[in-house]
PDB file of C-alpha atoms and ligand atoms in Angstrom:
ATOM      1  CA  UNK A   7      24.446  83.376   8.998  1.00  0.00           C
ATOM      2  CA  UNK A   8      26.609  85.928   8.515  1.00  0.00           C
ATOM      3  CA  UNK A   9      29.904  85.439   8.973  1.00  0.00           C
ATOM      4  CA  UNK A  10      30.469  87.183  12.024  1.00  0.00           C
ATOM      5  CA  UNK A  11      27.008  85.369  14.281  1.00  0.00           C
ATOM      6  CA  UNK A  12      28.712  82.023  13.168  1.00  0.00           C
ATOM      7  CA  UNK A  13      32.395  83.439  14.375  1.00  0.00           C
ATOM      8  CA  UNK A  14      30.493  84.040  17.437  1.00  0.00           C
ATOM      9  CA  UNK A  15      28.641  80.853  17.444  1.00  0.00           C
ATOM     10  CA  UNK A  16      31.845  78.544  17.447  1.00  0.00           C
ATOM     11  CA  UNK A  17      33.455  80.904  19.678  1.00  0.00           C
ATOM     12  CA  UNK A  18      30.043  79.896  22.512  1.00  0.00           C
ATOM     13  CA  UNK A  19      30.734  76.399  21.035  1.00  0.00           C
ATOM     14  CA  UNK A  20      33.984  76.522  22.292  1.00  0.00           C
ATOM     15  CA  UNK A  21      33.341  77.530  25.790  1.00  0.00           C
ATOM     16  CA  UNK A  22      30.439  75.539  26.175  1.00  0.00           C
ATOM     17  CA  UNK A  23      33.366  72.593  25.817  1.00  0.00           C
ATOM     18  CA  UNK A  24      35.364  74.116  28.233  1.00  0.00           C
ATOM     19  CA  UNK A  25      32.680  74.561  30.330  1.00  0.00           C
ATOM     20  CA  UNK A  26      31.445  70.736  30.262  1.00  0.00           C
ATOM     21  CA  UNK A  27      35.362  70.285  31.816  1.00  0.00           C
ATOM     22  CA  UNK A  28      35.785  68.043  28.374  1.00  0.00           C
ATOM     23  CA  UNK A  29      36.973  64.958  28.640  1.00  0.00           C
ATOM     24  CA  UNK A  30      40.170  66.014  26.689  1.00  0.00           C
ATOM     25  CA  UNK A  31      42.061  69.788  26.485  1.00  0.00           C
ATOM     26  CA  UNK A  32      43.066  70.523  23.013  1.00  0.00           C
ATOM     27  CA  UNK A  33      40.637  71.218  20.442  1.00  0.00           C
ATOM     28  CA  UNK A  34      40.490  70.801  16.767  1.00  0.00           C
ATOM     29  CA  UNK A  35      39.112  72.004  14.382  1.00  0.00           C
ATOM     30  CA  UNK A  36      37.857  68.675  11.610  1.00  0.00           C
ATOM     31  CA  UNK A  37      36.691  68.776   8.696  1.00  0.00           C
ATOM     32  CA  UNK A  38      36.608  64.640   7.593  1.00  0.00           C
ATOM     33  CA  UNK A  39      33.406  64.444   5.745  1.00  0.00           C
ATOM     34  CA  UNK A  40      31.638  66.266   3.388  1.00  0.00           C
ATOM     35  CA  UNK A  41      28.072  66.768   2.479  1.00  0.00           C
ATOM     36  CA  UNK A  42      27.362  62.355   3.807  1.00  0.00           C
ATOM     37  CA  UNK A  43      25.360  63.595   6.646  1.00  0.00           C
ATOM     38  CA  UNK A  44      22.943  65.923   7.391  1.00  0.00           C
ATOM     39  CA  UNK A  45      20.037  65.986   9.682  1.00  0.00           C
ATOM     40  CA  UNK A  46      17.965  67.368   6.531  1.00  0.00           C
ATOM     41  CA  UNK A  47      18.072  64.807   3.646  1.00  0.00           C
ATOM     42  CA  UNK A  48      20.970  65.525   1.584  1.00  0.00           C
ATOM     43  CA  UNK A  49      21.245  63.054  -1.002  1.00  0.00           C
ATOM     44  CA  UNK A  50      23.854  60.809  -0.266  1.00  0.00           C
ATOM     45  CA  UNK A  51      26.982  59.314  -1.666  1.00  0.00           C
ATOM     46  CA  UNK A  52      26.991  56.545  -4.058  1.00  0.00           C
ATOM     47  CA  UNK A  53      28.829  55.297  -1.506  1.00  0.00           C
ATOM     48  CA  UNK A  54      30.798  54.873   2.166  1.00  0.00           C
ATOM     49  CA  UNK A  55      33.921  53.922   0.556  1.00  0.00           C
ATOM     50  CA  UNK A  56      32.669  55.931  -3.602  1.00  0.00           C
ATOM     51  CA  UNK A  57      33.885  59.563  -1.757  1.00  0.00           C
ATOM     52  CA  UNK A  58      31.452  61.762   1.099  1.00  0.00           C
ATOM     53  CA  UNK A  59      34.551  61.127   3.482  1.00  0.00           C
ATOM     54  CA  UNK A  60      37.603  62.555   1.838  1.00  0.00           C
ATOM     55  CA  UNK A  61      40.096  60.118   0.906  1.00  0.00           C
ATOM     56  CA  UNK A  62      38.633  56.295   1.818  1.00  0.00           C
ATOM     57  CA  UNK A  63      41.460  54.957   0.259  1.00  0.00           C
ATOM     58  CA  UNK A  64      41.297  51.398  -1.607  1.00  0.00           C
ATOM     59  CA  UNK A  65      38.338  49.435  -0.150  1.00  0.00           C
ATOM     60  CA  UNK A  66      39.267  45.518  -2.051  1.00  0.00           C
ATOM     61  CA  UNK A  67      36.300  44.863  -4.213  1.00  0.00           C
ATOM     62  CA  UNK A  68      34.820  41.994  -2.097  1.00  0.00           C
ATOM     63  CA  UNK A  69      35.730  44.067   1.523  1.00  0.00           C
ATOM     64  CA  UNK A  70      35.961  41.632   4.609  1.00  0.00           C
ATOM     65  CA  UNK A  71      35.586  43.300   8.354  1.00  0.00           C
ATOM     66  CA  UNK A  72      38.599  40.407   8.938  1.00  0.00           C
ATOM     67  CA  UNK A  73      40.498  41.904   5.798  1.00  0.00           C
ATOM     68  CA  UNK A  74      40.079  45.435   7.760  1.00  0.00           C
ATOM     69  CA  UNK A  75      41.297  43.915  11.620  1.00  0.00           C
ATOM     70  CA  UNK A  76      44.534  42.566   9.487  1.00  0.00           C
ATOM     71  CA  UNK A  77      44.541  46.405   7.597  1.00  0.00           C
ATOM     72  CA  UNK A  78      44.625  47.841  10.524  1.00  0.00           C
ATOM     73  CA  UNK A  79      46.465  45.283  13.367  1.00  0.00           C
ATOM     74  CA  UNK A  80      49.551  45.840  10.390  1.00  0.00           C
ATOM     75  CA  UNK A  81      48.808  50.080   9.596  1.00  0.00           C
ATOM     76  CA  UNK A  82      51.333  52.724   9.894  1.00  0.00           C
ATOM     77  CA  UNK A  83      49.617  54.813   7.960  1.00  0.00           C
ATOM     78  CA  UNK A  84      49.748  57.774  11.370  1.00  0.00           C
ATOM     79  CA  UNK A  85      52.489  58.242  13.733  1.00  0.00           C
ATOM     80  CA  UNK A  86      49.528  56.464  16.236  1.00  0.00           C
ATOM     81  CA  UNK A  87      50.851  53.336  14.411  1.00  0.00           C
ATOM     82  CA  UNK A  88      53.906  53.631  15.175  1.00  0.00           C
ATOM     83  CA  UNK A  89      53.356  53.881  19.077  1.00  0.00           C
ATOM     84  CA  UNK A  90      50.811  51.805  19.957  1.00  0.00           C
ATOM     85  CA  UNK A  91      50.973  48.780  22.214  1.00  0.00           C
ATOM     86  CA  UNK A  92      47.692  46.670  20.354  1.00  0.00           C
ATOM     87  CA  UNK A  93      45.399  48.719  17.533  1.00  0.00           C
ATOM     88  CA  UNK A  94      42.112  48.867  18.064  1.00  0.00           C
ATOM     89  CA  UNK A  95      40.103  47.832  14.943  1.00  0.00           C
ATOM     90  CA  UNK A  96      36.044  47.380  17.004  1.00  0.00           C
ATOM     91  CA  UNK A  97      34.511  44.574  17.956  1.00  0.00           C
ATOM     92  CA  UNK A  98      31.123  42.759  17.813  1.00  0.00           C
ATOM     93  CA  UNK A  99      28.091  41.103  15.933  1.00  0.00           C
ATOM     94  CA  UNK A 100      27.840  41.221  11.936  1.00  0.00           C
ATOM     95  CA  UNK A 101      24.491  42.510  11.821  1.00  0.00           C
ATOM     96  CA  UNK A 102      24.161  45.259  14.496  1.00  0.00           C
ATOM     97  CA  UNK A 103      21.425  47.786  15.145  1.00  0.00           C
ATOM     98  CA  UNK A 104      23.739  49.757  16.859  1.00  0.00           C
ATOM     99  CA  UNK A 105      26.990  50.950  15.689  1.00  0.00           C
ATOM    100  CA  UNK A 106      28.877  52.597  18.120  1.00  0.00           C
ATOM    101  CA  UNK A 107      31.616  54.632  17.243  1.00  0.00           C
ATOM    102  CA  UNK A 108      33.709  56.979  20.151  1.00  0.00           C
ATOM    103  CA  UNK A 109      36.735  58.825  19.911  1.00  0.00           C
ATOM    104  CA  UNK A 110      39.891  56.490  19.504  1.00  0.00           C
ATOM    105  CA  UNK A 111      41.813  53.640  22.817  1.00  0.00           C
ATOM    106  CA  UNK A 112      42.588  54.532  25.992  1.00  0.00           C
ATOM    107  CA  UNK A 113      45.113  52.911  27.654  1.00  0.00           C
ATOM    108  CA  UNK A 114      42.754  50.042  28.861  1.00  0.00           C
ATOM    109  CA  UNK A 115      41.723  49.409  24.418  1.00  0.00           C
ATOM    110  CA  UNK A 116      45.604  49.609  24.063  1.00  0.00           C
ATOM    111  CA  UNK A 117      46.437  46.717  25.867  1.00  0.00           C
ATOM    112  CA  UNK A 118      43.805  44.127  25.150  1.00  0.00           C
ATOM    113  CA  UNK A 119      43.018  45.468  21.850  1.00  0.00           C
ATOM    114  CA  UNK A 120      39.707  45.473  22.204  1.00  0.00           C
ATOM    115  CA  UNK A 121      37.296  49.002  22.940  1.00  0.00           C
ATOM    116  CA  UNK A 122      35.120  50.770  25.972  1.00  0.00           C
ATOM    117  CA  UNK A 123      36.382  48.393  27.844  1.00  0.00           C
ATOM    118  CA  UNK A 124      38.170  51.151  30.380  1.00  0.00           C
ATOM    119  CA  UNK A 125      35.267  52.489  33.056  1.00  0.00           C
ATOM    120  CA  UNK A 126      33.480  54.625  30.251  1.00  0.00           C
ATOM    121  CA  UNK A 127      33.632  51.806  28.177  1.00  0.00           C
ATOM    122  CA  UNK A 128      31.580  49.395  32.029  1.00  0.00           C
ATOM    123  CA  UNK A 129      29.241  52.807  31.723  1.00  0.00           C
ATOM    124  CA  UNK A 130      28.855  52.222  27.883  1.00  0.00           C
ATOM    125  CA  UNK A 131      27.709  48.493  28.196  1.00  0.00           C
ATOM    126  CA  UNK A 132      25.265  50.068  31.315  1.00  0.00           C
ATOM    127  CA  UNK A 133      22.853  52.870  28.853  1.00  0.00           C
ATOM    128  CA  UNK A 134      23.080  49.756  25.882  1.00  0.00           C
ATOM    129  CA  UNK A 135      21.426  47.689  29.156  1.00  0.00           C
ATOM    130  CA  UNK A 136      19.498  50.824  29.602  1.00  0.00           C
ATOM    131  CA  UNK A 137      17.805  50.370  26.080  1.00  0.00           C
ATOM    132  CA  UNK A 138      17.736  46.765  26.041  1.00  0.00           C
ATOM    133  CA  UNK A 139      20.758  46.493  24.326  1.00  0.00           C
ATOM    134  CA  UNK A 140      23.336  43.894  24.843  1.00  0.00           C
ATOM    135  CA  UNK A 141      27.443  44.605  23.184  1.00  0.00           C
ATOM    136  CA  UNK A 142      27.238  40.550  21.842  1.00  0.00           C
ATOM    137  CA  UNK A 143      24.290  40.679  19.918  1.00  0.00           C
ATOM    138  CA  UNK A 144      23.232  43.894  19.320  1.00  0.00           C
ATOM    139  CA  UNK A 145      25.867  46.429  18.813  1.00  0.00           C
ATOM    140  CA  UNK A 146      29.577  46.558  17.361  1.00  0.00           C
ATOM    141  CA  UNK A 147      31.496  49.055  18.729  1.00  0.00           C
ATOM    142  CA  UNK A 148      34.649  50.937  16.727  1.00  0.00           C
ATOM    143  CA  UNK A 149      36.045  54.169  17.473  1.00  0.00           C
ATOM    144  CA  UNK A 150      37.512  57.363  14.419  1.00  0.00           C
ATOM    145  CA  UNK A 151      40.822  56.450  15.112  1.00  0.00           C
ATOM    146  CA  UNK A 152      41.979  53.099  16.095  1.00  0.00           C
ATOM    147  CA  UNK A 153      45.034  53.572  17.502  1.00  0.00           C
ATOM    148  CA  UNK A 154      45.862  55.411  21.142  1.00  0.00           C
ATOM    149  CA  UNK A 155      46.505  58.959  21.017  1.00  0.00           C
ATOM    150  CA  UNK A 156      48.981  59.450  23.420  1.00  0.00           C
ATOM    151  CA  UNK A 157      47.999  60.372  27.192  1.00  0.00           C
ATOM    152  CA  UNK A 158      44.745  59.855  25.744  1.00  0.00           C
ATOM    153  CA  UNK A 159      44.808  63.378  23.729  1.00  0.00           C
ATOM    154  CA  UNK A 160      42.712  64.175  21.244  1.00  0.00           C
ATOM    155  CA  UNK A 161      43.469  62.269  18.080  1.00  0.00           C
ATOM    156  CA  UNK A 162      44.962  64.669  15.387  1.00  0.00           C
ATOM    157  CA  UNK A 163      43.319  66.478  11.694  1.00  0.00           C
ATOM    158  CA  UNK A 164      46.195  64.514   9.987  1.00  0.00           C
ATOM    159  CA  UNK A 165      45.692  60.936  11.844  1.00  0.00           C
ATOM    160  CA  UNK A 166      41.918  60.979  11.510  1.00  0.00           C
ATOM    161  CA  UNK A 167      42.100  61.489   7.738  1.00  0.00           C
ATOM    162  CA  UNK A 168      44.798  58.670   8.190  1.00  0.00           C
ATOM    163  CA  UNK A 169      42.306  56.543   9.902  1.00  0.00           C
ATOM    164  CA  UNK A 170      38.824  57.342   8.604  1.00  0.00           C
ATOM    165  CA  UNK A 171      38.616  55.459   5.704  1.00  0.00           C
ATOM    166  CA  UNK A 172      38.750  51.920   7.927  1.00  0.00           C
ATOM    167  CA  UNK A 173      35.235  52.806   9.311  1.00  0.00           C
ATOM    168  CA  UNK A 174      33.864  53.740   6.447  1.00  0.00           C
ATOM    169  CA  UNK A 175      33.988  50.387   5.364  1.00  0.00           C
ATOM    170  CA  UNK A 176      32.726  48.759   8.325  1.00  0.00           C
ATOM    171  CA  UNK A 177      30.085  50.411   7.987  1.00  0.00           C
ATOM    172  CA  UNK A 178      29.882  50.486   4.326  1.00  0.00           C
ATOM    173  CA  UNK A 179      29.876  46.015   5.205  1.00  0.00           C
ATOM    174  CA  UNK A 180      27.897  46.800   8.306  1.00  0.00           C
ATOM    175  CA  UNK A 181      25.616  48.559   7.650  1.00  0.00           C
ATOM    176  CA  UNK A 182      24.247  49.180  11.096  1.00  0.00           C
ATOM    177  CA  UNK A 183      20.067  49.549  11.403  1.00  0.00           C
ATOM    178  CA  UNK A 184      21.969  53.088  13.535  1.00  0.00           C
ATOM    179  CA  UNK A 185      24.838  54.513  14.496  1.00  0.00           C
ATOM    180  CA  UNK A 186      25.478  56.376  18.018  1.00  0.00           C
ATOM    181  CA  UNK A 187      28.823  58.845  18.740  1.00  0.00           C
ATOM    182  CA  UNK A 188      29.766  59.220  21.698  1.00  0.00           C
ATOM    183  CA  UNK A 189      31.609  61.652  22.396  1.00  0.00           C
ATOM    184  CA  UNK A 190      32.618  65.542  20.381  1.00  0.00           C
ATOM    185  CA  UNK A 191      34.801  63.971  18.435  1.00  0.00           C
ATOM    186  CA  UNK A 192      33.110  60.865  16.779  1.00  0.00           C
ATOM    187  CA  UNK A 193      30.056  63.579  15.566  1.00  0.00           C
ATOM    188  CA  UNK A 194      32.604  66.384  14.990  1.00  0.00           C
ATOM    189  CA  UNK A 195      34.311  63.854  11.869  1.00  0.00           C
ATOM    190  CA  UNK A 196      30.805  61.658  11.174  1.00  0.00           C
ATOM    191  CA  UNK A 197      28.525  65.357  10.980  1.00  0.00           C
ATOM    192  CA  UNK A 198      31.377  67.610   9.618  1.00  0.00           C
ATOM    193  CA  UNK A 199      31.061  70.269  11.684  1.00  0.00           C
ATOM    194  CA  UNK A 200      33.186  71.995  14.189  1.00  0.00           C
ATOM    195  CA  UNK A 201      30.101  72.929  16.761  1.00  0.00           C
ATOM    196  CA  UNK A 202      30.043  71.663  20.508  1.00  0.00           C
ATOM    197  CA  UNK A 203      28.791  68.790  21.791  1.00  0.00           C
ATOM    198  CA  UNK A 204      26.366  70.047  23.442  1.00  0.00           C
ATOM    199  CA  UNK A 205      24.500  72.048  20.180  1.00  0.00           C
ATOM    200  CA  UNK A 206      25.255  68.896  17.843  1.00  0.00           C
ATOM    201  CA  UNK A 207      23.196  66.308  20.144  1.00  0.00           C
ATOM    202  CA  UNK A 208      19.717  66.605  20.473  1.00  0.00           C
ATOM    203  CA  UNK A 209      17.526  65.475  16.835  1.00  0.00           C
ATOM    204  CA  UNK A 210      18.237  62.435  14.384  1.00  0.00           C
ATOM    205  CA  UNK A 211      21.230  62.737  11.417  1.00  0.00           C
ATOM    206  CA  UNK A 212      21.488  60.966   8.711  1.00  0.00           C
ATOM    207  CA  UNK A 213      24.446  60.159   7.664  1.00  0.00           C
ATOM    208  CA  UNK A 214      24.598  58.315   4.667  1.00  0.00           C
ATOM    209  CA  UNK A 215      21.398  57.079   4.875  1.00  0.00           C
ATOM    210  CA  UNK A 216      21.228  55.590   8.652  1.00  0.00           C
ATOM    211  CA  UNK A 217      20.254  56.969  11.891  1.00  0.00           C
ATOM    212  CA  UNK A 218      22.387  58.436  13.362  1.00  0.00           C
ATOM    213  CA  UNK A 219      21.799  59.998  17.351  1.00  0.00           C
ATOM    214  CA  UNK A 220      25.825  62.286  18.993  1.00  0.00           C
ATOM    215  CA  UNK A 221      25.153  62.218  23.125  1.00  0.00           C
ATOM    216  CA  UNK A 222      28.283  62.716  25.143  1.00  0.00           C
ATOM    217  CA  UNK A 223      30.887  61.043  25.779  1.00  0.00           C
ATOM    218  CA  UNK A 224      30.797  57.870  28.514  1.00  0.00           C
ATOM    219  CA  UNK A 225      33.818  59.439  30.136  1.00  0.00           C
ATOM    220  CA  UNK A 226      32.824  63.114  29.913  1.00  0.00           C
ATOM    221  CA  UNK A 227      29.529  62.064  32.045  1.00  0.00           C
ATOM    222  CA  UNK A 228      31.956  60.310  34.435  1.00  0.00           C
ATOM    223  CA  UNK A 229      33.138  63.245  35.736  1.00  0.00           C
ATOM    224  CA  UNK A 230      29.987  65.651  34.951  1.00  0.00           C
ATOM    225  CA  UNK A 231      26.948  64.099  36.227  1.00  0.00           C
ATOM    226  CA  UNK A 232      24.503  66.730  35.423  1.00  0.00           C
ATOM    227  CA  UNK A 233      24.732  65.061  31.312  1.00  0.00           C
ATOM    228  CA  UNK A 234      22.994  62.132  32.688  1.00  0.00           C
ATOM    229  CA  UNK A 235      18.950  63.367  31.534  1.00  0.00           C
ATOM    230  CA  UNK A 236      20.872  64.873  28.030  1.00  0.00           C
ATOM    231  CA  UNK A 237      22.609  61.439  27.670  1.00  0.00           C
ATOM    232  CA  UNK A 238      19.373  59.530  28.383  1.00  0.00           C
ATOM    233  CA  UNK A 239      16.858  61.429  26.448  1.00  0.00           C
ATOM    234  CA  UNK A 240      19.586  60.375  23.420  1.00  0.00           C
ATOM    235  CA  UNK A 241      19.087  57.345  24.384  1.00  0.00           C
ATOM    236  CA  UNK A 242      15.694  57.494  24.263  1.00  0.00           C
ATOM    237  CA  UNK A 243      15.225  58.528  20.365  1.00  0.00           C
ATOM    238  CA  UNK A 244      18.042  55.576  19.744  1.00  0.00           C
ATOM    239  CA  UNK A 245      15.906  53.822  20.910  1.00  0.00           C
ATOM    240  CA  UNK A 246      12.487  55.146  19.451  1.00  0.00           C
ATOM    241  CA  UNK A 247      14.001  54.632  15.978  1.00  0.00           C
ATOM    242  CA  UNK A 248      15.156  50.878  16.592  1.00  0.00           C
ATOM    243  CA  UNK A 249      11.314  50.406  17.450  1.00  0.00           C
ATOM    244  CA  UNK A 250      10.631  52.251  14.644  1.00  0.00           C
ATOM    245  CA  UNK A 251      12.625  49.908  12.153  1.00  0.00           C
TER     246      UNK A 251
HETATM  247  N1  URA B 542      37.223  55.907  24.913  1.00  0.00           N
HETATM  248  C1  URA B 542      36.841  56.151  23.292  1.00  0.00           C
HETATM  249  O1  URA B 542      36.438  56.512  22.473  1.00  0.00           O
HETATM  250  N2  URA B 542      37.136  54.740  22.128  1.00  0.00           N
HETATM  251  C2  URA B 542      37.906  53.207  23.316  1.00  0.00           C
HETATM  252  O2  URA B 542      37.774  52.249  23.035  1.00  0.00           O
HETATM  253  C3  URA B 542      38.318  53.662  24.957  1.00  0.00           C
HETATM  254  C4  URA B 542      37.442  54.734  25.013  1.00  0.00           C
END
């Protein structure tokens, strides 16, 4: 694709995000992941904490979710850590069938320290139960950034870079059977793209060999019910992957 066509594509996708009435206003160009994700089979990095994800920090020799949680709760790697009420490391069972990855905590999550407990979270629970999944037994839920961006703005590139090693370590420990990203930011970060979510969704990707489905964010769909059908198609794709496994 020539540079001009690529630029036009980016512009169209920017426009699409605006028309979607997106749940966030600012749009950032994100470059965090490297070649670890692709719809085609690109060779995966050796491990999530050994390249393929930018600055991954140094994971202890025998990493644990509890160690990550403790580090996240004490984290001051970026300004979000100075402004939060509570950090939101992630929650769910140890052998999840799905790792649901959102963007960052909102107000209710900031108060409770638990991911997706606000209106978007309640809607997400309905999506999961529609394909026979529950938060308690099947699904680990986390975010790209672990502390709330003030005013629910998009997390900035430095905040994402500072926080992403935690997510990579969580994925490495949990080894989820599948990943479901919700919203533009999570998909862009993990798939290393600047395309809009409407352009990204609709196919199965692989992130370090783990099948990944990208869909809209529940808050976006609450405001734009016309995306329900697309979400349902994405959830069915996720269910098929789980049924095949
Ligand atoms: N939105 C997100 O992306 N994550 C949460 O935890 C809550 C709302």
